[in-house]
Amino acid sequence: QVQLVESGGGLVQAGGSLRLSCAASGSTFRLYAMGWYRQAPGKQRELVATITSGGGLSYADAVKGRFTISRDNAKNTVYLQMNSLKPEDTAVYYCNCVASLGDRPYKYIYWGQGTQVTVSS
């Protein structure tokens, strides 16, 4: 199993910044893609950004130019730098990863518990 623990959420005024972190831990595993999703009240969970093990990036149109995803493979950690935050960015942000365990050939998807981001106007 892989455990994902997010941190860095909180309350910020519009135009402000926050940096989310998500650390993966567990027994022998290998990480592939990692990403961030968010879910606002009454809405479906949506993709925010992803980063592959090779550093390939993908962003939702709503956050392009404002959010930056990065990862530290040595620390098994993915980050989300969020700048120019807007009230519509308010949501619970979830970390996600694709990983294989030991010498098993299969890949699994894991989720963190979520961290609240609230942007006030």
mmCIF file of N, CA, C and O in Angstrom, residues 1-4 24-34 51-54 71 73 76-77 96-110:
data_model
loop_
_atom_site.group_PDB
_atom_site.id
_atom_site.type_symbol
_atom_site.label_atom_id
_atom_site.label_comp_id
_atom_site.label_asym_id
_atom_site.label_seq_id
_atom_site.Cartn_x
_atom_site.Cartn_y
_atom_site.Cartn_z
ATOM 1 N N GLN A 1 0.828 -1.186 0.000
ATOM 2 C CA GLN A 1 0.000 0.000 0.000
ATOM 3 C C GLN A 1 0.868 1.244 0.000
ATOM 4 O O GLN A 1 1.998 1.228 0.471
ATOM 5 N N VAL A 2 0.285 2.310 -0.520
ATOM 6 C CA VAL A 2 0.930 3.622 -0.515
ATOM 7 C C VAL A 2 0.014 4.593 0.214
ATOM 8 O O VAL A 2 -1.183 4.644 -0.054
ATOM 9 N N GLN A 3 0.584 5.329 1.139
ATOM 10 C CA GLN A 3 -0.179 6.361 1.843
ATOM 11 C C GLN A 3 0.248 7.731 1.322
ATOM 12 O O GLN A 3 1.437 7.993 1.154
ATOM 13 N N LEU A 4 -0.741 8.574 1.088
ATOM 14 C CA LEU A 4 -0.496 9.945 0.644
ATOM 15 C C LEU A 4 -0.997 10.901 1.713
ATOM 16 O O LEU A 4 -2.158 10.806 2.133
ATOM 17 N N ALA A 24 4.315 10.701 -0.321
ATOM 18 C CA ALA A 24 3.936 9.290 -0.429
ATOM 19 C C ALA A 24 4.847 8.444 0.449
ATOM 20 O O ALA A 24 6.065 8.670 0.505
ATOM 21 N N SER A 25 4.257 7.480 1.130
ATOM 22 C CA SER A 25 5.036 6.579 1.972
ATOM 23 C C SER A 25 4.436 5.184 1.930
ATOM 24 O O SER A 25 3.290 4.996 1.517
ATOM 25 N N GLY A 26 5.214 4.222 2.366
ATOM 26 C CA GLY A 26 4.738 2.845 2.399
ATOM 27 C C GLY A 26 5.885 1.884 2.230
ATOM 28 O O GLY A 26 7.053 2.270 2.300
ATOM 29 N N SER A 27 5.562 0.631 1.996
ATOM 30 C CA SER A 27 6.585 -0.365 1.738
ATOM 31 C C SER A 27 7.069 -0.194 0.300
ATOM 32 O O SER A 27 6.766 0.787 -0.343
ATOM 33 N N THR A 28 7.802 -1.115 -0.198
ATOM 34 C CA THR A 28 8.445 -0.963 -1.493
ATOM 35 C C THR A 28 7.441 -0.620 -2.578
ATOM 36 O O THR A 28 6.494 -1.363 -2.829
ATOM 37 N N PHE A 29 7.642 0.522 -3.190
ATOM 38 C CA PHE A 29 6.742 0.951 -4.252
ATOM 39 C C PHE A 29 7.508 1.796 -5.255
ATOM 40 O O PHE A 29 8.577 2.305 -4.967
ATOM 41 N N ARG A 30 6.905 1.939 -6.403
ATOM 42 C CA ARG A 30 7.453 2.801 -7.438
ATOM 43 C C ARG A 30 6.349 3.733 -7.907
ATOM 44 O O ARG A 30 5.260 3.286 -8.251
ATOM 45 N N LEU A 31 6.647 5.033 -7.915
ATOM 46 C CA LEU A 31 5.668 6.027 -8.314
ATOM 47 C C LEU A 31 5.747 6.308 -9.803
ATOM 48 O O LEU A 31 6.842 6.412 -10.361
ATOM 49 N N TYR A 32 4.623 6.457 -10.394
ATOM 50 C CA TYR A 32 4.552 6.894 -11.788
ATOM 51 C C TYR A 32 3.956 8.292 -11.798
ATOM 52 O O TYR A 32 4.517 9.191 -11.174
ATOM 53 N N ALA A 33 2.836 8.499 -12.431
ATOM 54 C CA ALA A 33 2.239 9.832 -12.461
ATOM 55 C C ALA A 33 1.720 10.214 -11.081
ATOM 56 O O ALA A 33 1.269 9.368 -10.307
ATOM 57 N N MET A 34 1.794 11.508 -10.788
ATOM 58 C CA MET A 34 1.209 12.068 -9.574
ATOM 59 C C MET A 34 0.386 13.268 -9.983
ATOM 60 O O MET A 34 0.662 13.902 -11.026
ATOM 61 N N ILE A 51 1.685 15.319 -13.195
ATOM 62 C CA ILE A 51 3.085 15.287 -13.592
ATOM 63 C C ILE A 51 3.512 13.827 -13.665
ATOM 64 O O ILE A 51 3.268 13.043 -12.747
ATOM 65 N N THR A 52 4.126 13.472 -14.781
ATOM 66 C CA THR A 52 4.576 12.088 -14.964
ATOM 67 C C THR A 52 5.918 11.875 -14.264
ATOM 68 O O THR A 52 6.558 12.834 -13.810
ATOM 69 N N SER A 53 6.350 10.645 -14.195
ATOM 70 C CA SER A 53 7.634 10.347 -13.579
ATOM 71 C C SER A 53 8.778 10.974 -14.362
ATOM 72 O O SER A 53 9.837 11.262 -13.794
ATOM 73 N N GLY A 54 8.550 11.250 -15.632
ATOM 74 C CA GLY A 54 9.573 11.885 -16.451
ATOM 75 C C GLY A 54 9.467 13.395 -16.493
ATOM 76 O O GLY A 54 10.266 14.057 -17.157
ATOM 77 N N ARG A 71 7.564 17.905 -8.625
ATOM 78 C CA ARG A 71 7.764 16.731 -7.770
ATOM 79 C C ARG A 71 9.232 16.586 -7.420
ATOM 80 O O ARG A 71 10.119 17.010 -8.176
ATOM 81 N N ASN A 73 11.404 13.472 -6.652
ATOM 82 C CA ASN A 73 11.376 12.012 -6.662
ATOM 83 C C ASN A 73 12.158 11.408 -5.496
ATOM 84 O O ASN A 73 11.807 10.333 -5.005
ATOM 85 N N ASN A 76 9.713 11.448 -2.772
ATOM 86 C CA ASN A 76 8.384 10.906 -3.090
ATOM 87 C C ASN A 76 7.287 11.918 -2.792
ATOM 88 O O ASN A 76 6.241 11.588 -2.219
ATOM 89 N N THR A 77 7.532 13.141 -3.186
ATOM 90 C CA THR A 77 6.631 14.241 -2.846
ATOM 91 C C THR A 77 6.261 15.029 -4.100
ATOM 92 O O THR A 77 7.120 15.277 -4.949
ATOM 93 N N ASN A 96 -3.071 12.518 -5.687
ATOM 94 C CA ASN A 96 -3.324 11.248 -6.365
ATOM 95 C C ASN A 96 -2.015 10.724 -6.925
ATOM 96 O O ASN A 96 -1.151 11.516 -7.323
ATOM 97 N N CYS A 97 -1.850 9.398 -6.930
ATOM 98 C CA CYS A 97 -0.664 8.854 -7.584
ATOM 99 C C CYS A 97 -0.984 7.494 -8.196
ATOM 100 O O CYS A 97 -1.948 6.830 -7.802
ATOM 101 N N VAL A 98 -0.190 7.144 -9.165
ATOM 102 C CA VAL A 98 -0.211 5.812 -9.757
ATOM 103 C C VAL A 98 1.085 5.129 -9.321
ATOM 104 O O VAL A 98 2.171 5.708 -9.464
ATOM 105 N N ALA A 99 0.982 3.943 -8.754
ATOM 106 C CA ALA A 99 2.157 3.270 -8.214
ATOM 107 C C ALA A 99 2.080 1.768 -8.418
ATOM 108 O O ALA A 99 0.989 1.192 -8.513
ATOM 109 N N SER A 100 3.232 1.150 -8.488
ATOM 110 C CA SER A 100 3.322 -0.307 -8.464
ATOM 111 C C SER A 100 3.951 -0.705 -7.136
ATOM 112 O O SER A 100 4.672 0.077 -6.505
ATOM 113 N N LEU A 101 3.654 -1.926 -6.684
ATOM 114 C CA LEU A 101 4.116 -2.410 -5.387
ATOM 115 C C LEU A 101 5.090 -3.560 -5.568
ATOM 116 O O LEU A 101 4.754 -4.546 -6.240
ATOM 117 N N GLY A 102 6.273 -3.433 -4.972
ATOM 118 C CA GLY A 102 7.261 -4.502 -5.041
ATOM 119 C C GLY A 102 7.533 -4.908 -6.471
ATOM 120 O O GLY A 102 7.745 -4.071 -7.341
ATOM 121 N N ASP A 103 7.491 -6.224 -6.725
ATOM 122 C CA ASP A 103 7.754 -6.709 -8.071
ATOM 123 C C ASP A 103 6.464 -7.081 -8.801
ATOM 124 O O ASP A 103 6.502 -7.778 -9.818
ATOM 125 N N ARG A 104 5.325 -6.602 -8.279
ATOM 126 C CA ARG A 104 4.059 -6.884 -8.948
ATOM 127 C C ARG A 104 3.983 -6.108 -10.257
ATOM 128 O O ARG A 104 4.408 -4.963 -10.327
ATOM 129 N N PRO A 105 3.390 -6.695 -11.275
ATOM 130 C CA PRO A 105 3.330 -6.004 -12.578
ATOM 131 C C PRO A 105 2.207 -4.991 -12.692
ATOM 132 O O PRO A 105 2.101 -4.270 -13.680
ATOM 133 N N TYR A 106 1.337 -4.926 -11.678
ATOM 134 C CA TYR A 106 0.160 -4.075 -11.795
ATOM 135 C C TYR A 106 0.413 -2.692 -11.219
ATOM 136 O O TYR A 106 1.252 -2.495 -10.350
ATOM 137 N N LYS A 107 -0.356 -1.734 -11.701
ATOM 138 C CA LYS A 107 -0.314 -0.379 -11.173
ATOM 139 C C LYS A 107 -1.618 -0.093 -10.450
ATOM 140 O O LYS A 107 -2.688 -0.555 -10.855
ATOM 141 N N TYR A 108 -1.509 0.684 -9.404
ATOM 142 C CA TYR A 108 -2.655 1.013 -8.572
ATOM 143 C C TYR A 108 -2.768 2.527 -8.441
ATOM 144 O O TYR A 108 -1.774 3.246 -8.551
ATOM 145 N N ILE A 109 -3.988 2.975 -8.179
ATOM 146 C CA ILE A 109 -4.240 4.396 -7.964
ATOM 147 C C ILE A 109 -4.516 4.628 -6.487
ATOM 148 O O ILE A 109 -5.318 3.902 -5.885
ATOM 149 N N TYR A 110 -3.855 5.617 -5.926
ATOM 150 C CA TYR A 110 -4.036 5.966 -4.521
ATOM 151 C C TYR A 110 -4.441 7.432 -4.391
ATOM 152 O O TYR A 110 -4.069 8.267 -5.220
#
